[in-house]
């Protein structure tokens, strides 16, 4: 049977002659939590945009429940797929609640406005991401981390079957890193949501993801369970830095520690 999400030999380049995503194949099942790691410029964000249908592959194909993304409308895709982008610029003084309610848009017909049920879903999501206290505040007044959590609430409000996360913890304090990641884990475990997360934070990815895809210059360098991907030989080669891999004493997941390039005293 086909996987829930399948990318088959997908390539994409912003300019001719240079693939930024180069022949990437990936399949994700419902309830699976997959991490995409790799150095800056490896193609992580571009791959997420392809998986959301925001960019169209120039080679290869992406299928959601067996249907080619290219044959689906934006609205059809948005009824199943939510993306938490890395950077969002807000030009208008929407309140946080209004931003979160945008997550209901794919389910509203034509000019129909949100109903009570939509507001309830939105407020519920805000409670989960710890942002209910910002409901009536303008989004532009919030800190980067607070905005990030409002965007998490917007993605939850979309009630997606596939959640795409681009550096979801980049601006978050330690406590909110754990909270957001736990929230996503519960969604995948209990509600069977498929999750694909791009992250710089190798330790968090190793801790939460079932499987990791390591990209280098647009290609899959290696993929597998975190303990298969997170090893010194592979990471030293890809990131070109020295590091040590051991195990997280609490969970047993692989854990990296960076080594300085300077001679130590
Ligand atoms: P990552 O998320 O792994 O840092 P990206 O997917 O953001 O990688 O970028 C991969 C490559 O594509 C980079 O070299 C980047 O400069 C280039 N790139 C990204 N977005 C654009 C764009 N809109 N136009 C042209 N080049 C881009």
mmCIF file of C-alpha atoms and ligand atoms in Angstrom:
data_model
loop_
_atom_site.group_PDB
_atom_site.id
_atom_site.type_symbol
_atom_site.label_atom_id
_atom_site.label_comp_id
_atom_site.label_asym_id
_atom_site.label_seq_id
_atom_site.Cartn_x
_atom_site.Cartn_y
_atom_site.Cartn_z
ATOM 1 C CA UNK A 1 0.000 0.000 0.000
ATOM 2 C CA UNK A 2 1.192 3.525 -0.755
ATOM 3 C CA UNK A 3 2.563 5.582 2.125
ATOM 4 C CA UNK A 4 0.593 8.518 3.478
ATOM 5 C CA UNK A 5 3.133 10.946 2.045
ATOM 6 C CA UNK A 6 5.547 9.990 -0.683
ATOM 7 C CA UNK A 7 8.201 12.060 -2.379
ATOM 8 C CA UNK A 8 9.666 10.228 -5.331
ATOM 9 C CA UNK A 9 13.030 11.389 -6.702
ATOM 10 C CA UNK A 10 12.103 15.024 -6.267
ATOM 11 C CA UNK A 11 14.398 17.738 -7.616
ATOM 12 C CA UNK A 12 14.043 21.491 -7.491
ATOM 13 C CA UNK A 13 16.299 24.435 -8.326
ATOM 14 C CA UNK A 14 15.583 28.153 -8.022
ATOM 15 C CA UNK A 15 17.958 28.794 -10.888
ATOM 16 C CA UNK A 16 18.827 26.700 -13.913
ATOM 17 C CA UNK A 17 21.810 24.383 -13.606
ATOM 18 C CA UNK A 18 21.691 23.971 -9.852
ATOM 19 C CA UNK A 19 19.468 21.601 -7.934
ATOM 20 C CA UNK A 20 18.822 22.747 -4.380
ATOM 21 C CA UNK A 21 16.850 19.573 -3.736
ATOM 22 C CA UNK A 22 18.346 16.783 -5.766
ATOM 23 C CA UNK A 23 16.586 13.467 -6.306
ATOM 24 C CA UNK A 24 15.141 13.224 -2.784
ATOM 25 C CA UNK A 25 12.853 10.320 -1.985
ATOM 26 C CA UNK A 26 11.009 10.149 1.289
ATOM 27 C CA UNK A 27 7.956 8.378 2.585
ATOM 28 C CA UNK A 28 6.117 9.164 5.780
ATOM 29 C CA UNK A 29 3.352 7.147 7.404
ATOM 30 C CA UNK A 30 0.501 8.455 9.541
ATOM 31 C CA UNK A 31 1.693 8.935 13.108
ATOM 32 C CA UNK A 32 5.314 9.031 12.044
ATOM 33 C CA UNK A 33 7.605 11.865 13.128
ATOM 34 C CA UNK A 34 10.440 12.443 10.652
ATOM 35 C CA UNK A 35 13.251 14.956 11.108
ATOM 36 C CA UNK A 36 15.197 16.649 8.332
ATOM 37 C CA UNK A 37 18.652 17.741 9.387
ATOM 38 C CA UNK A 38 21.641 19.079 7.489
ATOM 39 C CA UNK A 39 23.838 22.178 7.296
ATOM 40 C CA UNK A 40 22.646 25.641 6.255
ATOM 41 C CA UNK A 41 21.658 25.671 2.612
ATOM 42 C CA UNK A 42 21.257 21.880 2.433
ATOM 43 C CA UNK A 43 17.708 22.298 1.092
ATOM 44 C CA UNK A 44 15.598 21.609 4.201
ATOM 45 C CA UNK A 45 13.240 24.577 3.851
ATOM 46 C CA UNK A 46 12.913 24.035 0.106
ATOM 47 C CA UNK A 47 11.990 20.394 0.679
ATOM 48 C CA UNK A 48 9.285 21.397 3.182
ATOM 49 C CA UNK A 49 7.854 23.908 0.688
ATOM 50 C CA UNK A 50 7.761 21.160 -1.930
ATOM 51 C CA UNK A 51 5.956 18.844 0.490
ATOM 52 C CA UNK A 52 3.371 21.590 1.095
ATOM 53 C CA UNK A 53 2.864 22.143 -2.625
ATOM 54 C CA UNK A 54 4.094 25.752 -2.320
ATOM 55 C CA UNK A 55 6.814 24.848 -4.812
ATOM 56 C CA UNK A 56 6.360 22.374 -7.615
ATOM 57 C CA UNK A 57 9.030 19.744 -8.265
ATOM 58 C CA UNK A 58 10.866 20.161 -11.549
ATOM 59 C CA UNK A 59 11.548 16.446 -11.515
ATOM 60 C CA UNK A 60 9.842 13.664 -9.620
ATOM 61 C CA UNK A 61 6.521 13.680 -7.843
ATOM 62 C CA UNK A 62 4.952 14.099 -4.420
ATOM 63 C CA UNK A 63 1.888 12.107 -3.455
ATOM 64 C CA UNK A 64 -0.442 12.554 -0.524
ATOM 65 C CA UNK A 65 -2.589 9.498 0.148
ATOM 66 C CA UNK A 66 -1.767 8.330 -3.374
ATOM 67 C CA UNK A 67 -2.817 11.594 -5.056
ATOM 68 C CA UNK A 68 -0.268 13.780 -6.814
ATOM 69 C CA UNK A 69 0.016 17.125 -4.997
ATOM 70 C CA UNK A 70 0.218 18.829 -8.379
ATOM 71 C CA UNK A 71 -3.355 17.717 -9.099
ATOM 72 C CA UNK A 72 -4.748 19.093 -5.845
ATOM 73 C CA UNK A 73 -5.953 22.684 -5.270
ATOM 74 C CA UNK A 74 -4.365 24.852 -2.549
ATOM 75 C CA UNK A 75 -7.561 24.460 -0.562
ATOM 76 C CA UNK A 76 -7.540 20.667 -0.823
ATOM 77 C CA UNK A 77 -3.917 20.577 0.289
ATOM 78 C CA UNK A 78 -4.546 22.991 3.166
ATOM 79 C CA UNK A 79 -7.379 20.787 4.438
ATOM 80 C CA UNK A 80 -4.745 18.152 5.181
ATOM 81 C CA UNK A 81 -1.380 19.862 5.407
ATOM 82 C CA UNK A 82 -0.294 22.676 7.746
ATOM 83 C CA UNK A 83 3.109 24.314 7.676
ATOM 84 C CA UNK A 84 4.823 26.230 10.428
ATOM 85 C CA UNK A 85 7.126 28.482 8.405
ATOM 86 C CA UNK A 86 10.469 29.672 9.656
ATOM 87 C CA UNK A 87 9.852 33.371 9.254
ATOM 88 C CA UNK A 88 6.617 35.204 8.837
ATOM 89 C CA UNK A 89 6.280 38.937 8.435
ATOM 90 C CA UNK A 90 3.025 40.416 9.653
ATOM 91 C CA UNK A 91 2.018 43.558 7.831
ATOM 92 C CA UNK A 92 -1.283 44.216 9.573
ATOM 93 C CA UNK A 93 -2.302 44.615 13.155
ATOM 94 C CA UNK A 94 -4.261 41.381 13.387
ATOM 95 C CA UNK A 95 -4.882 40.094 16.866
ATOM 96 C CA UNK A 96 -3.324 36.769 17.769
ATOM 97 C CA UNK A 97 -6.771 35.161 17.760
ATOM 98 C CA UNK A 98 -7.411 36.445 14.230
ATOM 99 C CA UNK A 99 -4.090 34.973 13.099
ATOM 100 C CA UNK A 100 -4.919 31.630 14.689
ATOM 101 C CA UNK A 101 -8.379 31.654 13.106
ATOM 102 C CA UNK A 102 -6.711 31.809 9.681
ATOM 103 C CA UNK A 103 -6.110 28.102 10.292
ATOM 104 C CA UNK A 104 -9.840 27.524 9.714
ATOM 105 C CA UNK A 105 -9.822 29.222 6.285
ATOM 106 C CA UNK A 106 -9.463 25.988 4.252
ATOM 107 C CA UNK A 107 -12.683 24.709 5.831
ATOM 108 C CA UNK A 108 -14.835 27.804 5.334
ATOM 109 C CA UNK A 109 -16.843 28.091 2.166
ATOM 110 C CA UNK A 110 -16.617 31.212 -0.003
ATOM 111 C CA UNK A 111 -17.400 34.277 2.050
ATOM 112 C CA UNK A 112 -18.513 32.395 5.133
ATOM 113 C CA UNK A 113 -17.099 33.758 8.350
ATOM 114 C CA UNK A 114 -15.832 31.662 11.203
ATOM 115 C CA UNK A 115 -18.494 30.276 13.488
ATOM 116 C CA UNK A 116 -18.486 29.500 17.195
ATOM 117 C CA UNK A 117 -17.026 26.078 16.598
ATOM 118 C CA UNK A 118 -14.067 27.578 14.687
ATOM 119 C CA UNK A 119 -13.400 30.037 17.502
ATOM 120 C CA UNK A 120 -13.557 27.176 19.996
ATOM 121 C CA UNK A 121 -10.994 25.156 18.001
ATOM 122 C CA UNK A 122 -8.759 28.231 17.750
ATOM 123 C CA UNK A 123 -8.953 29.018 21.478
ATOM 124 C CA UNK A 124 -8.296 25.399 22.311
ATOM 125 C CA UNK A 125 -5.150 25.423 20.170
ATOM 126 C CA UNK A 126 -4.035 28.657 21.825
ATOM 127 C CA UNK A 127 -4.457 27.055 25.231
ATOM 128 C CA UNK A 128 -2.303 24.129 24.076
ATOM 129 C CA UNK A 129 0.494 26.400 22.865
ATOM 130 C CA UNK A 130 0.260 28.665 25.925
ATOM 131 C CA UNK A 131 -0.873 31.721 23.966
ATOM 132 C CA UNK A 132 -4.438 32.287 25.114
ATOM 133 C CA UNK A 133 -3.317 35.310 27.121
ATOM 134 C CA UNK A 134 -2.272 36.974 23.855
ATOM 135 C CA UNK A 135 -5.630 36.396 22.123
ATOM 136 C CA UNK A 136 -6.606 40.082 21.981
ATOM 137 C CA UNK A 137 -3.104 41.487 21.545
ATOM 138 C CA UNK A 138 -1.823 42.547 18.151
ATOM 139 C CA UNK A 139 0.542 39.953 16.700
ATOM 140 C CA UNK A 140 3.074 42.717 15.994
ATOM 141 C CA UNK A 141 3.405 43.417 19.740
ATOM 142 C CA UNK A 142 4.628 39.931 20.563
ATOM 143 C CA UNK A 143 8.200 38.702 20.896
ATOM 144 C CA UNK A 144 9.559 36.319 18.264
ATOM 145 C CA UNK A 145 9.084 33.330 20.566
ATOM 146 C CA UNK A 146 5.515 34.359 21.403
ATOM 147 C CA UNK A 147 4.706 34.811 17.709
ATOM 148 C CA UNK A 148 6.159 31.389 17.031
ATOM 149 C CA UNK A 149 3.792 29.833 19.568
ATOM 150 C CA UNK A 150 0.832 31.718 18.034
ATOM 151 C CA UNK A 151 1.824 30.206 14.675
ATOM 152 C CA UNK A 152 1.947 26.772 16.305
ATOM 153 C CA UNK A 153 -1.640 27.418 17.451
ATOM 154 C CA UNK A 154 -2.612 28.426 13.895
ATOM 155 C CA UNK A 155 -1.166 25.188 12.533
ATOM 156 C CA UNK A 156 -3.026 23.137 15.167
ATOM 157 C CA UNK A 157 -6.243 24.998 14.349
ATOM 158 C CA UNK A 158 -5.971 23.676 10.823
ATOM 159 C CA UNK A 159 -6.308 20.171 12.313
ATOM 160 C CA UNK A 160 -3.881 18.806 9.723
ATOM 161 C CA UNK A 161 -3.120 15.176 8.935
ATOM 162 C CA UNK A 162 0.386 16.245 7.927
ATOM 163 C CA UNK A 163 2.243 18.865 9.916
ATOM 164 C CA UNK A 164 5.367 20.447 8.417
ATOM 165 C CA UNK A 165 7.589 22.303 10.857
ATOM 166 C CA UNK A 166 10.468 24.547 9.847
ATOM 167 C CA UNK A 167 12.784 25.115 12.803
ATOM 168 C CA UNK A 168 9.890 25.167 15.257
ATOM 169 C CA UNK A 169 12.067 25.735 18.313
ATOM 170 C CA UNK A 170 14.482 28.305 16.881
ATOM 171 C CA UNK A 171 13.189 31.252 18.914
ATOM 172 C CA UNK A 172 11.892 29.429 21.931
ATOM 173 C CA UNK A 173 13.060 29.332 25.530
ATOM 174 C CA UNK A 174 13.981 25.916 26.872
ATOM 175 C CA UNK A 175 10.620 25.371 28.562
ATOM 176 C CA UNK A 176 8.693 26.176 25.384
ATOM 177 C CA UNK A 177 11.012 24.009 23.296
ATOM 178 C CA UNK A 178 9.958 21.039 25.372
ATOM 179 C CA UNK A 179 6.333 22.119 25.421
ATOM 180 C CA UNK A 180 6.048 22.547 21.657
ATOM 181 C CA UNK A 181 7.917 19.323 20.929
ATOM 182 C CA UNK A 182 5.822 17.372 23.426
ATOM 183 C CA UNK A 183 2.683 18.823 21.872
ATOM 184 C CA UNK A 184 3.792 17.650 18.438
ATOM 185 C CA UNK A 185 4.721 14.223 19.756
ATOM 186 C CA UNK A 186 1.258 13.813 21.311
ATOM 187 C CA UNK A 187 -0.361 14.850 18.013
ATOM 188 C CA UNK A 188 1.602 12.237 16.130
ATOM 189 C CA UNK A 189 1.239 9.475 18.724
ATOM 190 C CA UNK A 190 -2.359 9.961 19.760
ATOM 191 C CA UNK A 191 -3.972 11.437 16.679
ATOM 192 C CA UNK A 192 -1.830 9.782 14.025
ATOM 193 C CA UNK A 193 -0.699 13.080 12.506
ATOM 194 C CA UNK A 194 2.326 12.656 10.228
ATOM 195 C CA UNK A 195 5.047 15.165 11.097
ATOM 196 C CA UNK A 196 8.050 16.327 9.097
ATOM 197 C CA UNK A 197 10.315 18.741 10.933
ATOM 198 C CA UNK A 198 13.400 20.560 9.683
ATOM 199 C CA UNK A 199 15.697 21.371 12.566
ATOM 200 C CA UNK A 200 19.158 22.630 13.369
ATOM 201 C CA UNK A 201 18.840 21.121 16.772
ATOM 202 C CA UNK A 202 20.205 17.646 16.228
ATOM 203 C CA UNK A 203 19.710 16.646 19.853
ATOM 204 C CA UNK A 204 16.036 17.589 19.865
ATOM 205 C CA UNK A 205 15.493 15.884 16.520
ATOM 206 C CA UNK A 206 17.224 12.723 17.756
ATOM 207 C CA UNK A 207 15.107 12.762 20.900
ATOM 208 C CA UNK A 208 11.708 13.223 19.251
ATOM 209 C CA UNK A 209 11.893 11.825 15.727
ATOM 210 C CA UNK A 210 11.335 8.229 14.718
ATOM 211 C CA UNK A 211 13.487 8.700 11.663
ATOM 212 C CA UNK A 212 15.971 11.266 10.402
ATOM 213 C CA UNK A 213 16.849 12.351 6.896
ATOM 214 C CA UNK A 214 20.278 13.951 6.677
ATOM 215 C CA UNK A 215 20.642 16.293 3.697
ATOM 216 C CA UNK A 216 23.881 17.515 2.215
ATOM 217 C CA UNK A 217 23.823 19.864 -0.778
ATOM 218 C CA UNK A 218 20.284 18.845 -1.617
ATOM 219 C CA UNK A 219 20.890 15.102 -1.565
ATOM 220 C CA UNK A 220 19.994 12.516 1.019
ATOM 221 C CA UNK A 221 23.320 11.724 2.641
ATOM 222 C CA UNK A 222 21.801 9.134 4.892
ATOM 223 C CA UNK A 223 18.503 8.276 6.534
ATOM 224 C CA UNK A 224 17.302 5.944 9.202
ATOM 225 C CA UNK A 225 16.587 5.741 12.911
ATOM 226 C CA UNK A 226 18.366 8.456 14.947
ATOM 227 C CA UNK A 227 20.982 5.962 16.181
ATOM 228 C CA UNK A 228 21.745 5.039 12.577
ATOM 229 C CA UNK A 229 22.200 8.636 11.406
ATOM 230 C CA UNK A 230 23.742 10.341 14.420
ATOM 231 C CA UNK A 231 27.264 9.056 14.454
ATOM 232 C CA UNK A 232 30.567 10.863 14.543
ATOM 233 C CA UNK A 233 31.832 9.698 11.172
ATOM 234 C CA UNK A 234 28.702 10.766 9.279
ATOM 235 C CA UNK A 235 28.182 14.092 11.058
ATOM 236 C CA UNK A 236 31.847 15.107 10.896
ATOM 237 C CA UNK A 237 31.733 14.518 7.154
ATOM 238 C CA UNK A 238 28.518 16.452 6.598
ATOM 239 C CA UNK A 239 28.972 19.350 9.013
ATOM 240 C CA UNK A 240 32.748 19.552 8.715
ATOM 241 C CA UNK A 241 33.289 20.011 12.419
ATOM 242 C CA UNK A 242 34.459 17.857 15.284
ATOM 243 C CA UNK A 243 31.944 16.481 17.654
ATOM 244 C CA UNK A 244 31.347 13.733 20.090
ATOM 245 C CA UNK A 245 28.339 11.438 20.043
ATOM 246 C CA UNK A 246 27.147 9.698 23.170
ATOM 247 C CA UNK A 247 23.755 8.940 24.636
ATOM 248 C CA UNK A 248 21.271 11.130 26.414
ATOM 249 C CA UNK A 249 21.365 9.704 29.943
ATOM 250 C CA UNK A 250 17.597 10.152 30.393
ATOM 251 C CA UNK A 251 16.291 8.673 27.165
ATOM 252 C CA UNK A 252 19.195 6.782 25.606
ATOM 253 C CA UNK A 253 18.766 8.772 22.359
ATOM 254 C CA UNK A 254 21.986 9.740 20.586
ATOM 255 C CA UNK A 255 23.364 13.088 21.699
ATOM 256 C CA UNK A 256 26.044 15.327 20.215
ATOM 257 C CA UNK A 257 28.536 17.604 21.935
ATOM 258 C CA UNK A 258 30.543 20.054 19.842
ATOM 259 C CA UNK A 259 34.308 20.107 20.159
ATOM 260 C CA UNK A 260 36.134 23.427 19.930
ATOM 261 C CA UNK A 261 38.667 23.821 17.136
ATOM 262 C CA UNK A 262 41.020 25.669 19.508
ATOM 263 C CA UNK A 263 43.592 23.901 21.607
ATOM 264 C CA UNK A 264 42.341 23.650 25.096
ATOM 265 C CA UNK A 265 44.408 24.757 28.098
HETATM 266 P P1 LIG B 1 18.179 25.081 4.431
HETATM 267 O O1 LIG B 1 16.774 25.203 4.897
HETATM 268 O O2 LIG B 1 18.736 23.705 4.546
HETATM 269 O O3 LIG B 1 19.105 26.102 5.068
HETATM 270 P P2 LIG B 1 17.182 26.188 1.944
HETATM 271 O O4 LIG B 1 16.201 25.259 1.351
HETATM 272 O O5 LIG B 1 16.655 27.392 2.666
HETATM 273 O O6 LIG B 1 18.213 25.372 2.856
HETATM 274 O O7 LIG B 1 18.141 26.730 0.808
HETATM 275 C C1 LIG B 1 18.845 25.863 -0.073
HETATM 276 C C2 LIG B 1 19.557 26.699 -1.119
HETATM 277 O O8 LIG B 1 18.604 27.349 -1.946
HETATM 278 C C3 LIG B 1 20.439 27.783 -0.536
HETATM 279 O O9 LIG B 1 21.635 27.811 -1.280
HETATM 280 C C4 LIG B 1 19.648 29.035 -0.746
HETATM 281 O O10 LIG B 1 20.490 30.130 -0.938
HETATM 282 C C5 LIG B 1 18.855 28.747 -1.983
HETATM 283 N N1 LIG B 1 17.559 29.454 -1.953
HETATM 284 C C6 LIG B 1 16.614 29.337 -0.992
HETATM 285 N N2 LIG B 1 15.531 30.092 -1.265
HETATM 286 C C7 LIG B 1 15.813 30.715 -2.453
HETATM 287 C C8 LIG B 1 15.095 31.621 -3.282
HETATM 288 N N3 LIG B 1 13.872 32.047 -2.964
HETATM 289 N N4 LIG B 1 15.694 32.032 -4.413
HETATM 290 C C9 LIG B 1 16.935 31.596 -4.771
HETATM 291 N N5 LIG B 1 17.653 30.738 -4.030
HETATM 292 C C10 LIG B 1 17.119 30.304 -2.893
#
